[in-house]
Amino acid sequence: MNRKIALILVLAAAVLGVFLALFPGRYLLAGAGVAALLLGVAAAIRPQLAMFGAVLAIPLVTNELALAIALLSVGAWGLTLFYQKDARPAVTDLDLPIALLVILLLVSTVISVNPASSLPELVTHFLAIGLFVAMVNVVKDRTALYRVVLAILAATTLVSLAGIYHYVTKAPPPESGWVDLSQNPYLQARAYSTFGNPNLLAMYLLFTAPLALALAMACRSYFKKAMFGSILVTAGLCMLLTFSRGGWAGLFVAIAGFGLLIDRRLCVVLVLVTVFAVMVLPKVDVVERRLASAGGGDTSVQYRLTVWNEALLMIRDYWPIGVGLGHRAYMQVYPAYMLDRHKRPYHSHNQYLQLVIESGILGLLLYGWIALRVFRRTLDLIKHGQDRLPVAVSAAVTAALLGILVMGLTDNILYRPKLILTFWMVLGLGQAASLISSRRTGVEWPRCN
């Protein structure tokens, strides 16, 4: 009964939203408020609906709206602690490092060189970690796990198609500076989709594309294997059109990692695809030049080398506690360490350096601890788990993390709210898969056959 009521409320909010979009007027704000109220009530009744909506909507909306949606999802689950009998948060193997990380983030904000600018960053991180906790506690069975992965892949497909469209139409991105025409005049456009930035788009695809492999491997239906495979191909094409060299390397490592974890035949396929790409893609001038520029001829490479040297100088002075959360604290300290007065970066273009700059060496160690726990948990699950769906999802999350670790060598991953939310959302998905597997015994196929 509660499920039907929640669905009715969601449909009513959707109809109201369409009406307001077609006929905006003086009642637009009031109508939006009513729609938000309907969604809030539906989320409180069925927290899973809020989670499904969150993973679908976060990559498609603005950063501010993504944070609001995450708050709704976390709040919907939080309410269940008050009105559901015996409701209590699940215990995970990441609880201790995450609790220590929460304390560190709070301390980094208090001692920041600019606490006021670090506070919004703290709120973003706390909401993202809350989304992790909500994911673990809302997705409790394999049906919910399958559905939430479907929602993520639906969003990935929409994001990928938008990115391909922007590249084909050569629509200029909201942010400038993503094409070096002096070094690569044939590179007239890069896919950026709903992120407004090709590198951010590549990061999102790294987080989510391996999940298509998970469902393709877990399902017995050849039709659905083909469907999930086509999602991966679409995401891969969009990744190619971002012309993010770090993204290319990260996706290669992610797919290879998934193959090593689940089915090594996939590595053979990857090698064949790579050989084919090496034979074909260099004949495409824009790709050839983009790959060749990685050797240092591209201004973006030279730019990063300079920024990394500056970052090391900052770390020399701030390695114990960092300068504080966020790019504003970084930019406030940065002028004292500038080697090139013609630029003003928002971050160090390296996730590892940035973690030490913002939160000291302890921040890097805590994130490393979390990553190692994820890897170890996945290996244990592959060894002992008997339910293929959660095993495949956990392996996909680990593979995505491997890809992100590679891309983090040249970019700051935990930078924009939508990426921070996605990072913790995907980690939560992997943890939920692990808990689902531990609750079940016997070999069963997922409900996607």
Short mmCIF file of N, CA and C in Angstrom, two decimals, residues 74-201:
data_model
loop_
_atom_site.label_atom_id
_atom_site.label_comp_id
_atom_site.label_asym_id
_atom_site.label_seq_id
_atom_site.Cartn_x
_atom_site.Cartn_y
_atom_site.Cartn_z
N VAL A 74 19.27 11.31 1.62
CA VAL A 74 19.82 11.00 2.94
C VAL A 74 18.76 11.22 4.02
N GLY A 75 18.00 12.30 3.89
CA GLY A 75 16.96 12.59 4.87
C GLY A 75 15.86 11.55 4.85
N ALA A 76 15.50 11.06 3.67
CA ALA A 76 14.45 10.04 3.57
C ALA A 76 14.86 8.78 4.32
N TRP A 77 16.14 8.39 4.16
CA TRP A 77 16.59 7.22 4.92
C TRP A 77 16.67 7.53 6.42
N GLY A 78 17.16 8.73 6.76
CA GLY A 78 17.28 9.09 8.17
C GLY A 78 15.96 9.03 8.92
N LEU A 79 14.88 9.39 8.23
CA LEU A 79 13.57 9.35 8.88
C LEU A 79 13.16 7.93 9.27
N THR A 80 13.65 6.95 8.51
CA THR A 80 13.27 5.57 8.83
C THR A 80 13.81 5.13 10.19
N LEU A 81 14.86 5.79 10.65
CA LEU A 81 15.43 5.45 11.96
C LEU A 81 14.46 5.79 13.09
N PHE A 82 13.50 6.69 12.79
CA PHE A 82 12.55 7.13 13.82
C PHE A 82 11.22 6.38 13.77
N TYR A 83 10.79 6.00 12.54
CA TYR A 83 9.45 5.41 12.48
C TYR A 83 9.45 3.92 12.15
N GLN A 84 10.61 3.34 11.85
CA GLN A 84 10.66 1.90 11.59
C GLN A 84 11.21 1.17 12.82
N LYS A 85 10.55 0.11 13.20
CA LYS A 85 10.99 -0.67 14.35
C LYS A 85 12.31 -1.38 14.03
N ASP A 86 13.19 -1.40 15.00
CA ASP A 86 14.48 -2.09 14.89
C ASP A 86 15.34 -1.54 13.76
N ALA A 87 15.08 -0.31 13.33
CA ALA A 87 15.90 0.30 12.28
C ALA A 87 17.20 0.81 12.88
N ARG A 88 18.30 0.38 12.30
CA ARG A 88 19.60 0.84 12.76
C ARG A 88 20.59 0.75 11.60
N PRO A 89 21.59 1.62 11.57
CA PRO A 89 22.54 1.62 10.46
C PRO A 89 23.32 0.31 10.40
N ALA A 90 23.60 -0.12 9.18
CA ALA A 90 24.40 -1.33 8.98
C ALA A 90 25.85 -1.06 9.37
N VAL A 91 26.51 -2.10 9.86
CA VAL A 91 27.92 -2.02 10.22
C VAL A 91 28.75 -2.49 9.03
N THR A 92 29.76 -1.71 8.65
CA THR A 92 30.61 -2.06 7.51
C THR A 92 32.08 -2.01 7.91
N ASP A 93 32.92 -2.55 7.05
CA ASP A 93 34.35 -2.55 7.32
C ASP A 93 35.00 -1.20 7.00
N LEU A 94 34.21 -0.26 6.48
CA LEU A 94 34.73 1.07 6.19
C LEU A 94 34.35 2.09 7.27
N ASP A 95 33.63 1.65 8.30
CA ASP A 95 33.13 2.59 9.30
C ASP A 95 34.26 3.34 10.00
N LEU A 96 35.30 2.64 10.41
CA LEU A 96 36.38 3.29 11.16
C LEU A 96 37.14 4.31 10.32
N PRO A 97 37.64 3.95 9.12
CA PRO A 97 38.34 4.98 8.34
C PRO A 97 37.45 6.14 7.93
N ILE A 98 36.17 5.86 7.68
CA ILE A 98 35.27 6.96 7.31
C ILE A 98 35.01 7.86 8.51
N ALA A 99 34.85 7.28 9.70
CA ALA A 99 34.66 8.10 10.91
C ALA A 99 35.87 8.99 11.15
N LEU A 100 37.06 8.43 10.99
CA LEU A 100 38.28 9.23 11.15
C LEU A 100 38.37 10.31 10.07
N LEU A 101 37.92 9.98 8.86
CA LEU A 101 37.94 10.97 7.78
C LEU A 101 36.98 12.11 8.09
N VAL A 102 35.80 11.81 8.63
CA VAL A 102 34.84 12.85 9.00
C VAL A 102 35.47 13.80 10.01
N ILE A 103 36.16 13.25 11.00
CA ILE A 103 36.83 14.09 12.01
C ILE A 103 37.90 14.96 11.34
N LEU A 104 38.67 14.36 10.44
CA LEU A 104 39.73 15.11 9.76
C LEU A 104 39.16 16.23 8.91
N LEU A 105 38.06 15.95 8.19
CA LEU A 105 37.44 16.99 7.36
C LEU A 105 36.97 18.15 8.22
N LEU A 106 36.41 17.84 9.38
CA LEU A 106 35.96 18.88 10.30
C LEU A 106 37.14 19.71 10.80
N VAL A 107 38.21 19.04 11.18
CA VAL A 107 39.41 19.74 11.66
C VAL A 107 40.01 20.59 10.55
N SER A 108 40.06 20.04 9.32
CA SER A 108 40.62 20.78 8.19
C SER A 108 39.84 22.04 7.90
N THR A 109 38.54 22.00 8.17
CA THR A 109 37.71 23.19 7.96
C THR A 109 37.96 24.24 9.05
N VAL A 110 38.06 23.78 10.29
CA VAL A 110 38.27 24.70 11.42
C VAL A 110 39.61 25.42 11.31
N ILE A 111 40.67 24.68 10.93
CA ILE A 111 42.01 25.27 10.88
C ILE A 111 42.36 25.82 9.51
N SER A 112 41.39 25.84 8.60
CA SER A 112 41.63 26.31 7.23
C SER A 112 42.13 27.75 7.23
N VAL A 113 42.91 28.08 6.19
CA VAL A 113 43.34 29.47 6.03
C VAL A 113 42.16 30.37 5.74
N ASN A 114 41.04 29.78 5.33
CA ASN A 114 39.82 30.52 5.08
C ASN A 114 38.63 29.62 5.45
N PRO A 115 38.31 29.54 6.75
CA PRO A 115 37.25 28.63 7.20
C PRO A 115 35.91 28.87 6.52
N ALA A 116 35.59 30.13 6.23
CA ALA A 116 34.30 30.43 5.61
C ALA A 116 34.19 29.79 4.23
N SER A 117 35.28 29.76 3.48
CA SER A 117 35.24 29.17 2.14
C SER A 117 35.32 27.65 2.21
N SER A 118 35.90 27.11 3.27
CA SER A 118 35.99 25.66 3.41
C SER A 118 34.70 25.04 3.92
N LEU A 119 33.85 25.85 4.58
CA LEU A 119 32.61 25.31 5.14
C LEU A 119 31.69 24.71 4.09
N PRO A 120 31.44 25.37 2.94
CA PRO A 120 30.60 24.72 1.91
C PRO A 120 31.19 23.40 1.41
N GLU A 121 32.51 23.34 1.35
CA GLU A 121 33.16 22.08 0.95
C GLU A 121 32.89 21.00 1.97
N LEU A 122 32.93 21.37 3.25
CA LEU A 122 32.65 20.40 4.31
C LEU A 122 31.23 19.86 4.20
N VAL A 123 30.28 20.76 3.92
CA VAL A 123 28.88 20.34 3.76
C VAL A 123 28.75 19.36 2.60
N THR A 124 29.43 19.65 1.49
CA THR A 124 29.39 18.75 0.34
C THR A 124 29.91 17.37 0.69
N HIS A 125 31.06 17.32 1.35
CA HIS A 125 31.65 16.03 1.73
C HIS A 125 30.75 15.28 2.71
N PHE A 126 30.17 16.00 3.67
CA PHE A 126 29.29 15.34 4.63
C PHE A 126 28.05 14.78 3.96
N LEU A 127 27.47 15.54 3.01
CA LEU A 127 26.31 15.03 2.27
C LEU A 127 26.69 13.80 1.45
N ALA A 128 27.87 13.84 0.84
CA ALA A 128 28.31 12.71 0.03
C ALA A 128 28.52 11.46 0.89
N ILE A 129 29.13 11.63 2.05
CA ILE A 129 29.31 10.50 2.95
C ILE A 129 27.95 10.01 3.46
N GLY A 130 27.04 10.95 3.69
CA GLY A 130 25.68 10.57 4.05
C GLY A 130 25.01 9.76 2.96
N LEU A 131 25.29 10.09 1.71
CA LEU A 131 24.74 9.33 0.59
C LEU A 131 25.32 7.91 0.58
N PHE A 132 26.58 7.78 0.93
CA PHE A 132 27.20 6.46 1.08
C PHE A 132 26.45 5.63 2.13
N VAL A 133 26.21 6.23 3.30
CA VAL A 133 25.52 5.52 4.39
C VAL A 133 24.10 5.15 3.97
N ALA A 134 23.40 6.09 3.31
CA ALA A 134 22.04 5.82 2.86
C ALA A 134 22.02 4.69 1.83
N MET A 135 22.97 4.69 0.91
CA MET A 135 23.04 3.63 -0.11
C MET A 135 23.19 2.27 0.55
N VAL A 136 24.10 2.18 1.51
CA VAL A 136 24.35 0.90 2.18
C VAL A 136 23.10 0.40 2.90
N ASN A 137 22.33 1.33 3.48
CA ASN A 137 21.19 0.92 4.31
C ASN A 137 19.88 0.82 3.54
N VAL A 138 19.78 1.45 2.40
CA VAL A 138 18.55 1.39 1.60
C VAL A 138 18.58 0.20 0.63
N VAL A 139 19.74 -0.05 0.04
CA VAL A 139 19.88 -1.15 -0.92
C VAL A 139 20.25 -2.41 -0.14
N LYS A 140 19.22 -3.17 0.27
CA LYS A 140 19.43 -4.30 1.17
C LYS A 140 19.25 -5.66 0.52
N ASP A 141 18.75 -5.70 -0.71
CA ASP A 141 18.56 -6.99 -1.36
C ASP A 141 18.97 -6.88 -2.82
N ARG A 142 19.05 -8.02 -3.46
CA ARG A 142 19.56 -8.07 -4.84
C ARG A 142 18.63 -7.38 -5.83
N THR A 143 17.33 -7.39 -5.56
CA THR A 143 16.41 -6.68 -6.45
C THR A 143 16.68 -5.18 -6.42
N ALA A 144 16.83 -4.63 -5.21
CA ALA A 144 17.15 -3.21 -5.09
C ALA A 144 18.51 -2.90 -5.70
N LEU A 145 19.47 -3.81 -5.51
CA LEU A 145 20.81 -3.61 -6.09
C LEU A 145 20.74 -3.55 -7.60
N TYR A 146 20.01 -4.47 -8.19
CA TYR A 146 19.86 -4.48 -9.65
C TYR A 146 19.19 -3.22 -10.16
N ARG A 147 18.17 -2.78 -9.45
CA ARG A 147 17.43 -1.59 -9.89
C ARG A 147 18.25 -0.31 -9.77
N VAL A 148 19.03 -0.20 -8.70
CA VAL A 148 19.81 1.01 -8.54
C VAL A 148 20.93 1.06 -9.58
N VAL A 149 21.50 -0.10 -9.92
CA VAL A 149 22.50 -0.13 -10.99
C VAL A 149 21.85 0.24 -12.32
N LEU A 150 20.62 -0.24 -12.55
CA LEU A 150 19.90 0.15 -13.77
C LEU A 150 19.71 1.66 -13.84
N ALA A 151 19.36 2.27 -12.71
CA ALA A 151 19.17 3.72 -12.68
C ALA A 151 20.48 4.44 -12.99
N ILE A 152 21.58 3.94 -12.43
CA ILE A 152 22.89 4.55 -12.72
C ILE A 152 23.22 4.42 -14.20
N LEU A 153 22.96 3.26 -14.78
CA LEU A 153 23.28 3.06 -16.20
C LEU A 153 22.36 3.86 -17.10
N ALA A 154 21.11 4.07 -16.67
CA ALA A 154 20.22 4.94 -17.44
C ALA A 154 20.79 6.36 -17.48
N ALA A 155 21.26 6.85 -16.32
CA ALA A 155 21.86 8.18 -16.28
C ALA A 155 23.14 8.22 -17.12
N THR A 156 23.93 7.15 -17.06
CA THR A 156 25.17 7.10 -17.84
C THR A 156 24.87 7.16 -19.33
N THR A 157 23.83 6.47 -19.75
CA THR A 157 23.45 6.49 -21.17
C THR A 157 23.03 7.89 -21.60
N LEU A 158 22.20 8.55 -20.79
CA LEU A 158 21.77 9.91 -21.14
C LEU A 158 22.95 10.88 -21.17
N VAL A 159 23.83 10.76 -20.19
CA VAL A 159 25.01 11.62 -20.14
C VAL A 159 25.90 11.38 -21.36
N SER A 160 26.08 10.11 -21.72
CA SER A 160 26.94 9.77 -22.86
C SER A 160 26.35 10.29 -24.17
N LEU A 161 25.05 10.09 -24.35
CA LEU A 161 24.41 10.57 -25.59
C LEU A 161 24.49 12.09 -25.70
N ALA A 162 24.31 12.78 -24.57
CA ALA A 162 24.44 14.24 -24.58
C ALA A 162 25.85 14.65 -24.95
N GLY A 163 26.85 13.94 -24.41
CA GLY A 163 28.23 14.25 -24.73
C GLY A 163 28.54 14.03 -26.20
N ILE A 164 28.05 12.93 -26.76
CA ILE A 164 28.26 12.66 -28.19
C ILE A 164 27.59 13.73 -29.03
N TYR A 165 26.40 14.14 -28.63
CA TYR A 165 25.68 15.20 -29.35
C TYR A 165 26.47 16.51 -29.34
N HIS A 166 26.99 16.87 -28.18
CA HIS A 166 27.75 18.13 -28.09
C HIS A 166 28.99 18.09 -28.97
N TYR A 167 29.61 16.90 -29.05
CA TYR A 167 30.80 16.81 -29.92
C TYR A 167 30.42 16.91 -31.38
N VAL A 168 29.38 16.19 -31.78
CA VAL A 168 28.98 16.18 -33.19
C VAL A 168 28.55 17.58 -33.65
N THR A 169 27.82 18.27 -32.79
CA THR A 169 27.33 19.61 -33.15
C THR A 169 28.36 20.70 -32.87
N LYS A 170 29.50 20.31 -32.26
CA LYS A 170 30.56 21.27 -31.91
C LYS A 170 30.03 22.41 -31.04
N ALA A 171 29.10 22.07 -30.15
CA ALA A 171 28.56 23.08 -29.24
C ALA A 171 29.64 23.52 -28.27
N PRO A 172 29.88 24.81 -28.12
CA PRO A 172 30.93 25.29 -27.22
C PRO A 172 30.59 25.00 -25.76
N PRO A 173 31.55 24.51 -24.98
CA PRO A 173 31.28 24.21 -23.57
C PRO A 173 31.12 25.49 -22.76
N PRO A 174 30.40 25.42 -21.64
CA PRO A 174 30.24 26.60 -20.78
C PRO A 174 31.59 27.12 -20.27
N GLU A 175 32.55 26.22 -20.08
CA GLU A 175 33.87 26.62 -19.61
C GLU A 175 34.83 26.64 -20.79
N SER A 176 35.64 27.66 -20.89
CA SER A 176 36.58 27.79 -22.00
C SER A 176 37.92 27.16 -21.64
N GLY A 177 38.80 27.04 -22.65
CA GLY A 177 40.16 26.59 -22.42
C GLY A 177 40.38 25.09 -22.54
N TRP A 178 39.42 24.36 -23.15
CA TRP A 178 39.55 22.92 -23.22
C TRP A 178 40.06 22.43 -24.56
N VAL A 179 40.39 23.34 -25.48
CA VAL A 179 40.94 22.97 -26.78
C VAL A 179 42.17 23.82 -27.05
N ASP A 180 43.32 23.16 -27.27
CA ASP A 180 44.56 23.86 -27.57
C ASP A 180 44.75 23.88 -29.09
N LEU A 181 44.16 24.88 -29.74
CA LEU A 181 44.18 24.94 -31.19
C LEU A 181 45.58 25.16 -31.75
N SER A 182 46.47 25.76 -30.97
CA SER A 182 47.83 25.99 -31.44
C SER A 182 48.60 24.68 -31.60
N GLN A 183 48.30 23.69 -30.75
CA GLN A 183 48.99 22.41 -30.81
C GLN A 183 48.18 21.35 -31.56
N ASN A 184 46.88 21.47 -31.55
CA ASN A 184 46.03 20.47 -32.18
C ASN A 184 44.88 21.17 -32.91
N PRO A 185 45.15 21.76 -34.07
CA PRO A 185 44.12 22.53 -34.77
C PRO A 185 42.95 21.68 -35.26
N TYR A 186 43.13 20.35 -35.32
CA TYR A 186 42.05 19.49 -35.76
C TYR A 186 41.07 19.17 -34.63
N LEU A 187 41.47 19.47 -33.41
CA LEU A 187 40.59 19.20 -32.27
C LEU A 187 39.69 20.42 -32.05
N GLN A 188 38.58 20.43 -32.76
CA GLN A 188 37.67 21.57 -32.74
C GLN A 188 36.66 21.50 -31.61
N ALA A 189 36.46 20.31 -31.05
CA ALA A 189 35.44 20.16 -30.00
C ALA A 189 35.80 18.95 -29.13
N ARG A 190 35.26 18.98 -27.91
CA ARG A 190 35.39 17.86 -26.98
C ARG A 190 34.04 17.65 -26.31
N ALA A 191 33.69 16.40 -26.07
CA ALA A 191 32.43 16.10 -25.40
C ALA A 191 32.49 16.56 -23.95
N TYR A 192 31.41 17.20 -23.50
CA TYR A 192 31.38 17.67 -22.11
C TYR A 192 30.06 17.37 -21.42
N SER A 193 28.99 17.14 -22.17
CA SER A 193 27.70 16.71 -21.65
C SER A 193 27.17 17.64 -20.55
N THR A 194 26.58 17.05 -19.51
CA THR A 194 25.94 17.83 -18.44
C THR A 194 26.94 18.34 -17.42
N PHE A 195 28.23 18.06 -17.62
CA PHE A 195 29.25 18.49 -16.66
C PHE A 195 29.95 19.78 -17.09
N GLY A 196 29.75 20.19 -18.36
CA GLY A 196 30.35 21.43 -18.83
C GLY A 196 31.85 21.38 -18.94
N ASN A 197 32.44 20.20 -18.78
CA ASN A 197 33.89 20.06 -18.69
C ASN A 197 34.23 18.64 -19.12
N PRO A 198 35.04 18.45 -20.17
CA PRO A 198 35.31 17.10 -20.68
C PRO A 198 36.02 16.19 -19.67
N ASN A 199 36.90 16.76 -18.84
CA ASN A 199 37.59 15.94 -17.86
C ASN A 199 36.66 15.45 -16.76
N LEU A 200 35.74 16.31 -16.33
CA LEU A 200 34.76 15.89 -15.33
C LEU A 200 33.83 14.82 -15.90
N LEU A 201 33.46 14.96 -17.15
CA LEU A 201 32.64 13.94 -17.80
C LEU A 201 33.38 12.61 -17.84
#
